[in-house]
Amino acid sequence: MTLVGGGPGDPGLITVAGLEAVRTADVVVTDRLAPLGVLHGLDVEVIDVGKIPRGRSTPQEAINRILVEHARAGRRVVRLKGGDSFVFGRGGEEMEACTAAGIPVVVVPGVTSAIAGPALAGIPVTHRGLTQGFTVVSGHVPPGDPRSTVDWGALARTGTDIVLLMAVATLPAITQTFVAEGLDPATPAVTIADAALPTQRVVRGDVATIASRVAEAGIGAPAVTIVGRVAGFAPSV
């Protein structure tokens, strides 16, 4: 089984190794955010197991079972995901399931949207003189939720840029917590929706206003938000 990170959505941003794996597969098990354009014209069985936020969702156990069953049948199986499989993609769980079943796994890394989203909006996640690092966190549960393992207060005081994935619905709670924990409300913030796709949209503001501006713009998932000095980056003319 080959675990392929397909990049941020544009079929042109999948790696050469990832594209070769897809082209030689018998079965491709896809995610909602995978670059499905790479499958056009291929003689391959495609199984859609995408998860829609607050909508249709294939249980992870069922996905693991599909991968194992097809691989055991001697078929060349590719698990095609958006971004990178190991960055909030549950690729590690799928590797564990296949390995436990005696199925060897090849990993083809992908370009994560945590970096690609800002880059496609002209924002470097690191820039000399602005920041010495960045932190990537999942915002699928908000501060104060018992399921959250993030120390949001410490995060607000890191001095690094903060990249938020899966944080459209929770953005108001997250940004309010940042301000309450001491982050300057004027800190620049940018949200990039549908990065790498023709529908890409960019909403700019600061940590105090970005949530309301995202809501006013009708932005939905998938989207990446970056909070920090680089969010105000503009190349010198």
PDB file of C-alpha atoms in Angstrom:
ATOM      1  CA  MET A   1       0.000   0.000   0.000  1.00  0.00           C
ATOM      2  CA  THR A   2       1.254   3.458  -0.866  1.00  0.00           C
ATOM      3  CA  LEU A   3       0.257   6.430   1.240  1.00  0.00           C
ATOM      4  CA  VAL A   4       0.348   9.533  -0.984  1.00  0.00           C
ATOM      5  CA  GLY A   5       0.060  13.133   0.144  1.00  0.00           C
ATOM      6  CA  GLY A   6      -1.474  14.912  -2.826  1.00  0.00           C
ATOM      7  CA  GLY A   7      -0.667  18.511  -1.913  1.00  0.00           C
ATOM      8  CA  PRO A   8      -3.024  21.455  -1.412  1.00  0.00           C
ATOM      9  CA  GLY A   9      -5.478  20.698  -4.214  1.00  0.00           C
ATOM     10  CA  ASP A  10      -4.070  21.748  -7.574  1.00  0.00           C
ATOM     11  CA  PRO A  11      -3.153  18.536  -9.475  1.00  0.00           C
ATOM     12  CA  GLY A  12       0.052  20.245 -10.554  1.00  0.00           C
ATOM     13  CA  LEU A  13       1.285  20.359  -6.962  1.00  0.00           C
ATOM     14  CA  ILE A  14       1.387  16.616  -6.324  1.00  0.00           C
ATOM     15  CA  THR A  15       4.942  15.260  -6.261  1.00  0.00           C
ATOM     16  CA  VAL A  16       6.392  13.294  -9.167  1.00  0.00           C
ATOM     17  CA  ALA A  17       6.596  10.186  -6.963  1.00  0.00           C
ATOM     18  CA  GLY A  18       2.989  10.635  -5.869  1.00  0.00           C
ATOM     19  CA  LEU A  19       1.773  10.970  -9.440  1.00  0.00           C
ATOM     20  CA  GLU A  20       3.675   7.861 -10.499  1.00  0.00           C
ATOM     21  CA  ALA A  21       2.125   5.865  -7.641  1.00  0.00           C
ATOM     22  CA  VAL A  22      -1.376   6.937  -8.688  1.00  0.00           C
ATOM     23  CA  ARG A  23      -0.755   6.114 -12.353  1.00  0.00           C
ATOM     24  CA  THR A  24       0.379   2.575 -11.552  1.00  0.00           C
ATOM     25  CA  ALA A  25      -2.346   1.795  -8.990  1.00  0.00           C
ATOM     26  CA  ASP A  26      -5.182  -0.706  -9.280  1.00  0.00           C
ATOM     27  CA  VAL A  27      -7.216   0.996  -6.543  1.00  0.00           C
ATOM     28  CA  VAL A  28      -7.111   4.601  -5.341  1.00  0.00           C
ATOM     29  CA  VAL A  29      -8.846   5.379  -2.052  1.00  0.00           C
ATOM     30  CA  THR A  30      -9.477   9.126  -2.035  1.00  0.00           C
ATOM     31  CA  ASP A  31     -10.220  11.918   0.412  1.00  0.00           C
ATOM     32  CA  ARG A  32     -12.456  14.932  -0.161  1.00  0.00           C
ATOM     33  CA  LEU A  33      -9.479  17.278  -0.498  1.00  0.00           C
ATOM     34  CA  ALA A  34      -7.331  15.018  -2.678  1.00  0.00           C
ATOM     35  CA  PRO A  35      -6.338  16.347  -6.135  1.00  0.00           C
ATOM     36  CA  LEU A  36      -8.831  14.225  -8.046  1.00  0.00           C
ATOM     37  CA  GLY A  37      -7.781  15.733 -11.372  1.00  0.00           C
ATOM     38  CA  VAL A  38      -4.781  13.391 -11.424  1.00  0.00           C
ATOM     39  CA  LEU A  39      -7.191  10.462 -11.854  1.00  0.00           C
ATOM     40  CA  HIS A  40      -8.672  11.659 -15.151  1.00  0.00           C
ATOM     41  CA  GLY A  41      -8.178   9.140 -17.934  1.00  0.00           C
ATOM     42  CA  LEU A  42      -6.778   6.418 -15.696  1.00  0.00           C
ATOM     43  CA  ASP A  43      -8.075   2.845 -15.707  1.00  0.00           C
ATOM     44  CA  VAL A  44      -8.286   2.560 -11.940  1.00  0.00           C
ATOM     45  CA  GLU A  45     -10.945   1.773  -9.354  1.00  0.00           C
ATOM     46  CA  VAL A  46     -11.645   4.876  -7.272  1.00  0.00           C
ATOM     47  CA  ILE A  47     -13.154   4.553  -3.797  1.00  0.00           C
ATOM     48  CA  ASP A  48     -14.318   7.811  -2.201  1.00  0.00           C
ATOM     49  CA  VAL A  49     -14.077   7.756   1.590  1.00  0.00           C
ATOM     50  CA  GLY A  50     -14.069  11.512   2.109  1.00  0.00           C
ATOM     51  CA  LYS A  51     -15.139  13.154   5.341  1.00  0.00           C
ATOM     52  CA  ILE A  52     -17.353  16.233   5.047  1.00  0.00           C
ATOM     53  CA  PRO A  53     -17.339  18.551   8.092  1.00  0.00           C
ATOM     54  CA  ARG A  54     -20.640  18.087   9.951  1.00  0.00           C
ATOM     55  CA  GLY A  55     -21.814  15.904   7.045  1.00  0.00           C
ATOM     56  CA  ARG A  56     -21.241  12.524   5.410  1.00  0.00           C
ATOM     57  CA  SER A  57     -18.252  10.747   6.875  1.00  0.00           C
ATOM     58  CA  THR A  58     -16.618   7.357   6.430  1.00  0.00           C
ATOM     59  CA  PRO A  59     -15.428   5.971   9.796  1.00  0.00           C
ATOM     60  CA  GLN A  60     -11.669   5.592  10.023  1.00  0.00           C
ATOM     61  CA  GLU A  61     -12.051   1.921  10.910  1.00  0.00           C
ATOM     62  CA  ALA A  62     -13.920   1.357   7.638  1.00  0.00           C
ATOM     63  CA  ILE A  63     -11.180   3.127   5.672  1.00  0.00           C
ATOM     64  CA  ASN A  64      -8.528   0.977   7.328  1.00  0.00           C
ATOM     65  CA  ARG A  65     -10.525  -2.136   6.447  1.00  0.00           C
ATOM     66  CA  ILE A  66     -10.832  -1.113   2.789  1.00  0.00           C
ATOM     67  CA  LEU A  67      -7.085  -0.571   2.502  1.00  0.00           C
ATOM     68  CA  VAL A  68      -6.248  -3.905   4.103  1.00  0.00           C
ATOM     69  CA  GLU A  69      -8.804  -5.914   2.130  1.00  0.00           C
ATOM     70  CA  HIS A  70      -7.703  -4.619  -1.269  1.00  0.00           C
ATOM     71  CA  ALA A  71      -4.009  -4.946  -0.468  1.00  0.00           C
ATOM     72  CA  ARG A  72      -4.518  -8.531   0.749  1.00  0.00           C
ATOM     73  CA  ALA A  73      -6.236  -9.288  -2.559  1.00  0.00           C
ATOM     74  CA  GLY A  74      -2.948  -8.499  -4.287  1.00  0.00           C
ATOM     75  CA  ARG A  75      -4.003  -5.163  -5.702  1.00  0.00           C
ATOM     76  CA  ARG A  76      -1.770  -2.104  -5.869  1.00  0.00           C
ATOM     77  CA  VAL A  77      -3.484   0.272  -3.462  1.00  0.00           C
ATOM     78  CA  VAL A  78      -2.881   4.010  -3.195  1.00  0.00           C
ATOM     79  CA  ARG A  79      -4.369   6.040  -0.377  1.00  0.00           C
ATOM     80  CA  LEU A  80      -4.585   9.542  -1.877  1.00  0.00           C
ATOM     81  CA  LYS A  81      -5.040  12.425   0.544  1.00  0.00           C
ATOM     82  CA  GLY A  82      -4.902  16.190   0.359  1.00  0.00           C
ATOM     83  CA  GLY A  83      -1.883  17.957   1.811  1.00  0.00           C
ATOM     84  CA  ASP A  84       0.494  15.657   3.648  1.00  0.00           C
ATOM     85  CA  SER A  85      -0.843  12.417   5.098  1.00  0.00           C
ATOM     86  CA  PHE A  86       1.020  12.903   8.375  1.00  0.00           C
ATOM     87  CA  VAL A  87      -0.155  16.493   9.058  1.00  0.00           C
ATOM     88  CA  PHE A  88      -3.624  16.063  10.591  1.00  0.00           C
ATOM     89  CA  GLY A  89      -4.343  13.498   7.870  1.00  0.00           C
ATOM     90  CA  ARG A  90      -4.566  10.353  10.045  1.00  0.00           C
ATOM     91  CA  GLY A  91      -1.974   8.735   7.824  1.00  0.00           C
ATOM     92  CA  GLY A  92      -0.226   7.321  10.860  1.00  0.00           C
ATOM     93  CA  GLU A  93      -3.374   5.420  11.825  1.00  0.00           C
ATOM     94  CA  GLU A  94      -3.659   3.942   8.343  1.00  0.00           C
ATOM     95  CA  MET A  95      -0.001   2.949   8.376  1.00  0.00           C
ATOM     96  CA  GLU A  96      -0.501   1.246  11.748  1.00  0.00           C
ATOM     97  CA  ALA A  97      -3.548  -0.671  10.488  1.00  0.00           C
ATOM     98  CA  CYS A  98      -1.769  -1.930   7.384  1.00  0.00           C
ATOM     99  CA  THR A  99       1.432  -2.796   9.215  1.00  0.00           C
ATOM    100  CA  ALA A 100      -0.525  -4.736  11.834  1.00  0.00           C
ATOM    101  CA  ALA A 101      -2.099  -6.729   8.995  1.00  0.00           C
ATOM    102  CA  GLY A 102       1.324  -7.557   7.566  1.00  0.00           C
ATOM    103  CA  ILE A 103       1.015  -5.157   4.630  1.00  0.00           C
ATOM    104  CA  PRO A 104       4.106  -3.109   3.773  1.00  0.00           C
ATOM    105  CA  VAL A 105       3.532   0.630   3.422  1.00  0.00           C
ATOM    106  CA  VAL A 106       5.390   3.120   1.254  1.00  0.00           C
ATOM    107  CA  VAL A 107       5.004   6.779   2.241  1.00  0.00           C
ATOM    108  CA  VAL A 108       5.101   9.545  -0.367  1.00  0.00           C
ATOM    109  CA  PRO A 109       5.063  12.908   1.455  1.00  0.00           C
ATOM    110  CA  GLY A 110       2.924  15.758   0.170  1.00  0.00           C
ATOM    111  CA  VAL A 111       2.987  19.542   0.398  1.00  0.00           C
ATOM    112  CA  THR A 112       0.975  20.486   3.486  1.00  0.00           C
ATOM    113  CA  SER A 113      -1.574  23.289   3.220  1.00  0.00           C
ATOM    114  CA  ALA A 114      -0.136  24.719   6.437  1.00  0.00           C
ATOM    115  CA  ILE A 115       2.753  26.047   4.350  1.00  0.00           C
ATOM    116  CA  ALA A 116       1.265  26.027   0.853  1.00  0.00           C
ATOM    117  CA  GLY A 117      -1.842  28.041   1.751  1.00  0.00           C
ATOM    118  CA  PRO A 118       0.078  31.061   3.056  1.00  0.00           C
ATOM    119  CA  ALA A 119       2.666  30.736   0.265  1.00  0.00           C
ATOM    120  CA  LEU A 120      -0.030  30.842  -2.415  1.00  0.00           C
ATOM    121  CA  ALA A 121      -1.282  34.066  -0.842  1.00  0.00           C
ATOM    122  CA  GLY A 122       2.228  35.512  -1.011  1.00  0.00           C
ATOM    123  CA  ILE A 123       2.962  34.977   2.686  1.00  0.00           C
ATOM    124  CA  PRO A 124       6.153  33.205   3.816  1.00  0.00           C
ATOM    125  CA  VAL A 125       5.614  31.384   7.101  1.00  0.00           C
ATOM    126  CA  THR A 126       9.125  32.479   8.097  1.00  0.00           C
ATOM    127  CA  HIS A 127      10.842  35.715   7.125  1.00  0.00           C
ATOM    128  CA  ARG A 128      14.073  37.181   8.445  1.00  0.00           C
ATOM    129  CA  GLY A 129      13.383  40.076  10.769  1.00  0.00           C
ATOM    130  CA  LEU A 130       9.736  39.119  11.296  1.00  0.00           C
ATOM    131  CA  THR A 131       9.682  35.687  12.900  1.00  0.00           C
ATOM    132  CA  GLN A 132      11.978  32.882  13.974  1.00  0.00           C
ATOM    133  CA  GLY A 133       9.461  30.093  13.714  1.00  0.00           C
ATOM    134  CA  PHE A 134       5.890  28.991  13.253  1.00  0.00           C
ATOM    135  CA  THR A 135       3.521  26.662  15.048  1.00  0.00           C
ATOM    136  CA  VAL A 136       0.872  24.561  13.300  1.00  0.00           C
ATOM    137  CA  VAL A 137      -2.185  23.562  15.316  1.00  0.00           C
ATOM    138  CA  SER A 138      -5.568  22.024  14.647  1.00  0.00           C
ATOM    139  CA  GLY A 139      -8.549  24.168  15.528  1.00  0.00           C
ATOM    140  CA  HIS A 140     -11.187  21.481  15.099  1.00  0.00           C
ATOM    141  CA  VAL A 141     -12.099  21.895  18.772  1.00  0.00           C
ATOM    142  CA  PRO A 142     -12.027  25.338  20.442  1.00  0.00           C
ATOM    143  CA  PRO A 143     -10.271  26.524  23.586  1.00  0.00           C
ATOM    144  CA  GLY A 144     -12.066  25.293  26.678  1.00  0.00           C
ATOM    145  CA  ASP A 145     -13.365  22.158  24.991  1.00  0.00           C
ATOM    146  CA  PRO A 146     -12.426  19.095  27.065  1.00  0.00           C
ATOM    147  CA  ARG A 147     -11.163  17.410  23.895  1.00  0.00           C
ATOM    148  CA  SER A 148      -8.588  20.152  23.238  1.00  0.00           C
ATOM    149  CA  THR A 149      -4.997  19.339  24.203  1.00  0.00           C
ATOM    150  CA  VAL A 150      -3.579  22.708  23.073  1.00  0.00           C
ATOM    151  CA  ASP A 151      -2.336  25.216  25.638  1.00  0.00           C
ATOM    152  CA  TRP A 152      -3.839  28.205  23.832  1.00  0.00           C
ATOM    153  CA  GLY A 153      -2.481  30.709  26.339  1.00  0.00           C
ATOM    154  CA  ALA A 154       1.084  29.468  25.897  1.00  0.00           C
ATOM    155  CA  LEU A 155       0.572  29.500  22.143  1.00  0.00           C
ATOM    156  CA  ALA A 156      -0.460  33.159  22.234  1.00  0.00           C
ATOM    157  CA  ARG A 157       2.826  33.990  23.981  1.00  0.00           C
ATOM    158  CA  THR A 158       5.242  31.942  21.851  1.00  0.00           C
ATOM    159  CA  GLY A 159       6.381  34.852  19.714  1.00  0.00           C
ATOM    160  CA  THR A 160       6.089  32.619  16.644  1.00  0.00           C
ATOM    161  CA  ASP A 161       3.552  32.767  13.872  1.00  0.00           C
ATOM    162  CA  ILE A 162       0.529  30.524  14.374  1.00  0.00           C
ATOM    163  CA  VAL A 163      -0.953  28.488  11.524  1.00  0.00           C
ATOM    164  CA  LEU A 164      -4.481  27.224  12.176  1.00  0.00           C
ATOM    165  CA  LEU A 165      -5.938  24.311  10.249  1.00  0.00           C
ATOM    166  CA  MET A 166      -9.568  23.157  10.485  1.00  0.00           C
ATOM    167  CA  ALA A 167     -10.457  26.340  12.332  1.00  0.00           C
ATOM    168  CA  VAL A 168     -13.183  28.113  10.374  1.00  0.00           C
ATOM    169  CA  ALA A 169     -16.021  27.396  12.804  1.00  0.00           C
ATOM    170  CA  THR A 170     -13.834  27.831  15.875  1.00  0.00           C
ATOM    171  CA  LEU A 171     -11.965  30.943  14.727  1.00  0.00           C
ATOM    172  CA  PRO A 172     -13.996  33.377  16.908  1.00  0.00           C
ATOM    173  CA  ALA A 173     -13.267  31.412  20.086  1.00  0.00           C
ATOM    174  CA  ILE A 174      -9.591  30.952  19.194  1.00  0.00           C
ATOM    175  CA  THR A 175      -8.903  34.596  18.391  1.00  0.00           C
ATOM    176  CA  GLN A 176     -10.805  35.801  21.464  1.00  0.00           C
ATOM    177  CA  THR A 177      -8.665  33.507  23.583  1.00  0.00           C
ATOM    178  CA  PHE A 178      -5.474  34.794  21.970  1.00  0.00           C
ATOM    179  CA  VAL A 179      -6.399  38.378  22.845  1.00  0.00           C
ATOM    180  CA  ALA A 180      -7.467  37.420  26.370  1.00  0.00           C
ATOM    181  CA  GLU A 181      -4.121  35.663  26.835  1.00  0.00           C
ATOM    182  CA  GLY A 182      -2.135  38.750  25.881  1.00  0.00           C
ATOM    183  CA  LEU A 183      -1.682  38.655  22.104  1.00  0.00           C
ATOM    184  CA  ASP A 184      -1.836  42.180  20.701  1.00  0.00           C
ATOM    185  CA  PRO A 185      -5.266  42.580  19.014  1.00  0.00           C
ATOM    186  CA  ALA A 186      -3.531  44.425  16.163  1.00  0.00           C
ATOM    187  CA  THR A 187      -1.434  41.366  15.272  1.00  0.00           C
ATOM    188  CA  PRO A 188      -1.935  40.733  11.539  1.00  0.00           C
ATOM    189  CA  ALA A 189      -4.016  37.711  10.486  1.00  0.00           C
ATOM    190  CA  VAL A 190      -4.955  36.216   7.127  1.00  0.00           C
ATOM    191  CA  THR A 191      -7.322  33.415   6.129  1.00  0.00           C
ATOM    192  CA  ILE A 192      -6.817  31.594   2.831  1.00  0.00           C
ATOM    193  CA  ALA A 193      -9.718  29.466   1.588  1.00  0.00           C
ATOM    194  CA  ASP A 194      -9.513  26.867  -1.210  1.00  0.00           C
ATOM    195  CA  ALA A 195      -5.765  27.365  -1.523  1.00  0.00           C
ATOM    196  CA  ALA A 196      -4.343  26.370  -4.921  1.00  0.00           C
ATOM    197  CA  LEU A 197      -7.789  26.114  -6.521  1.00  0.00           C
ATOM    198  CA  PRO A 198      -9.455  28.535  -8.960  1.00  0.00           C
ATOM    199  CA  THR A 199     -11.840  29.430  -6.118  1.00  0.00           C
ATOM    200  CA  GLN A 200      -9.024  30.568  -3.807  1.00  0.00           C
ATOM    201  CA  ARG A 201      -9.969  33.547  -1.639  1.00  0.00           C
ATOM    202  CA  VAL A 202      -7.905  35.605   0.786  1.00  0.00           C
ATOM    203  CA  VAL A 203      -9.340  37.565   3.715  1.00  0.00           C
ATOM    204  CA  ARG A 204      -7.049  39.920   5.635  1.00  0.00           C
ATOM    205  CA  GLY A 205      -7.412  41.547   9.023  1.00  0.00           C
ATOM    206  CA  ASP A 206      -5.905  41.315  12.466  1.00  0.00           C
ATOM    207  CA  VAL A 207      -6.447  38.934  15.334  1.00  0.00           C
ATOM    208  CA  ALA A 208      -9.309  41.080  16.651  1.00  0.00           C
ATOM    209  CA  THR A 209     -11.192  41.260  13.340  1.00  0.00           C
ATOM    210  CA  ILE A 210     -10.265  38.234  11.246  1.00  0.00           C
ATOM    211  CA  ALA A 211     -13.079  35.995  12.548  1.00  0.00           C
ATOM    212  CA  SER A 212     -15.796  38.531  11.744  1.00  0.00           C
ATOM    213  CA  ARG A 213     -14.298  39.267   8.348  1.00  0.00           C
ATOM    214  CA  VAL A 214     -14.163  35.562   7.500  1.00  0.00           C
ATOM    215  CA  ALA A 215     -17.816  35.204   8.503  1.00  0.00           C
ATOM    216  CA  GLU A 216     -18.834  38.283   6.486  1.00  0.00           C
ATOM    217  CA  ALA A 217     -17.045  36.877   3.438  1.00  0.00           C
ATOM    218  CA  GLY A 218     -18.896  33.576   3.772  1.00  0.00           C
ATOM    219  CA  ILE A 219     -15.677  31.595   3.973  1.00  0.00           C
ATOM    220  CA  GLY A 220     -16.063  27.865   4.600  1.00  0.00           C
ATOM    221  CA  ALA A 221     -13.732  24.900   4.909  1.00  0.00           C
ATOM    222  CA  PRO A 222     -11.106  24.186   3.773  1.00  0.00           C
ATOM    223  CA  ALA A 223      -9.231  27.241   4.924  1.00  0.00           C
ATOM    224  CA  VAL A 224      -5.930  28.089   6.588  1.00  0.00           C
ATOM    225  CA  THR A 225      -5.485  31.014   8.953  1.00  0.00           C
ATOM    226  CA  ILE A 226      -2.105  32.464   9.851  1.00  0.00           C
ATOM    227  CA  VAL A 227      -1.719  34.815  12.798  1.00  0.00           C
ATOM    228  CA  GLY A 228       1.510  36.737  13.271  1.00  0.00           C
ATOM    229  CA  ARG A 229       3.763  39.407  11.843  1.00  0.00           C
ATOM    230  CA  VAL A 230       4.254  37.582   8.548  1.00  0.00           C
ATOM    231  CA  ALA A 231       0.505  37.820   7.906  1.00  0.00           C
ATOM    232  CA  GLY A 232       1.160  41.482   7.189  1.00  0.00           C
ATOM    233  CA  PHE A 233       4.051  40.695   4.857  1.00  0.00           C
ATOM    234  CA  ALA A 234       4.263  42.722   1.672  1.00  0.00           C
ATOM    235  CA  PRO A 235       7.278  42.489  -0.677  1.00  0.00           C
ATOM    236  CA  SER A 236       9.290  45.659  -1.018  1.00  0.00           C
ATOM    237  CA  VAL A 237       8.606  47.454  -4.277  1.00  0.00           C
TER     238      VAL A 237
END
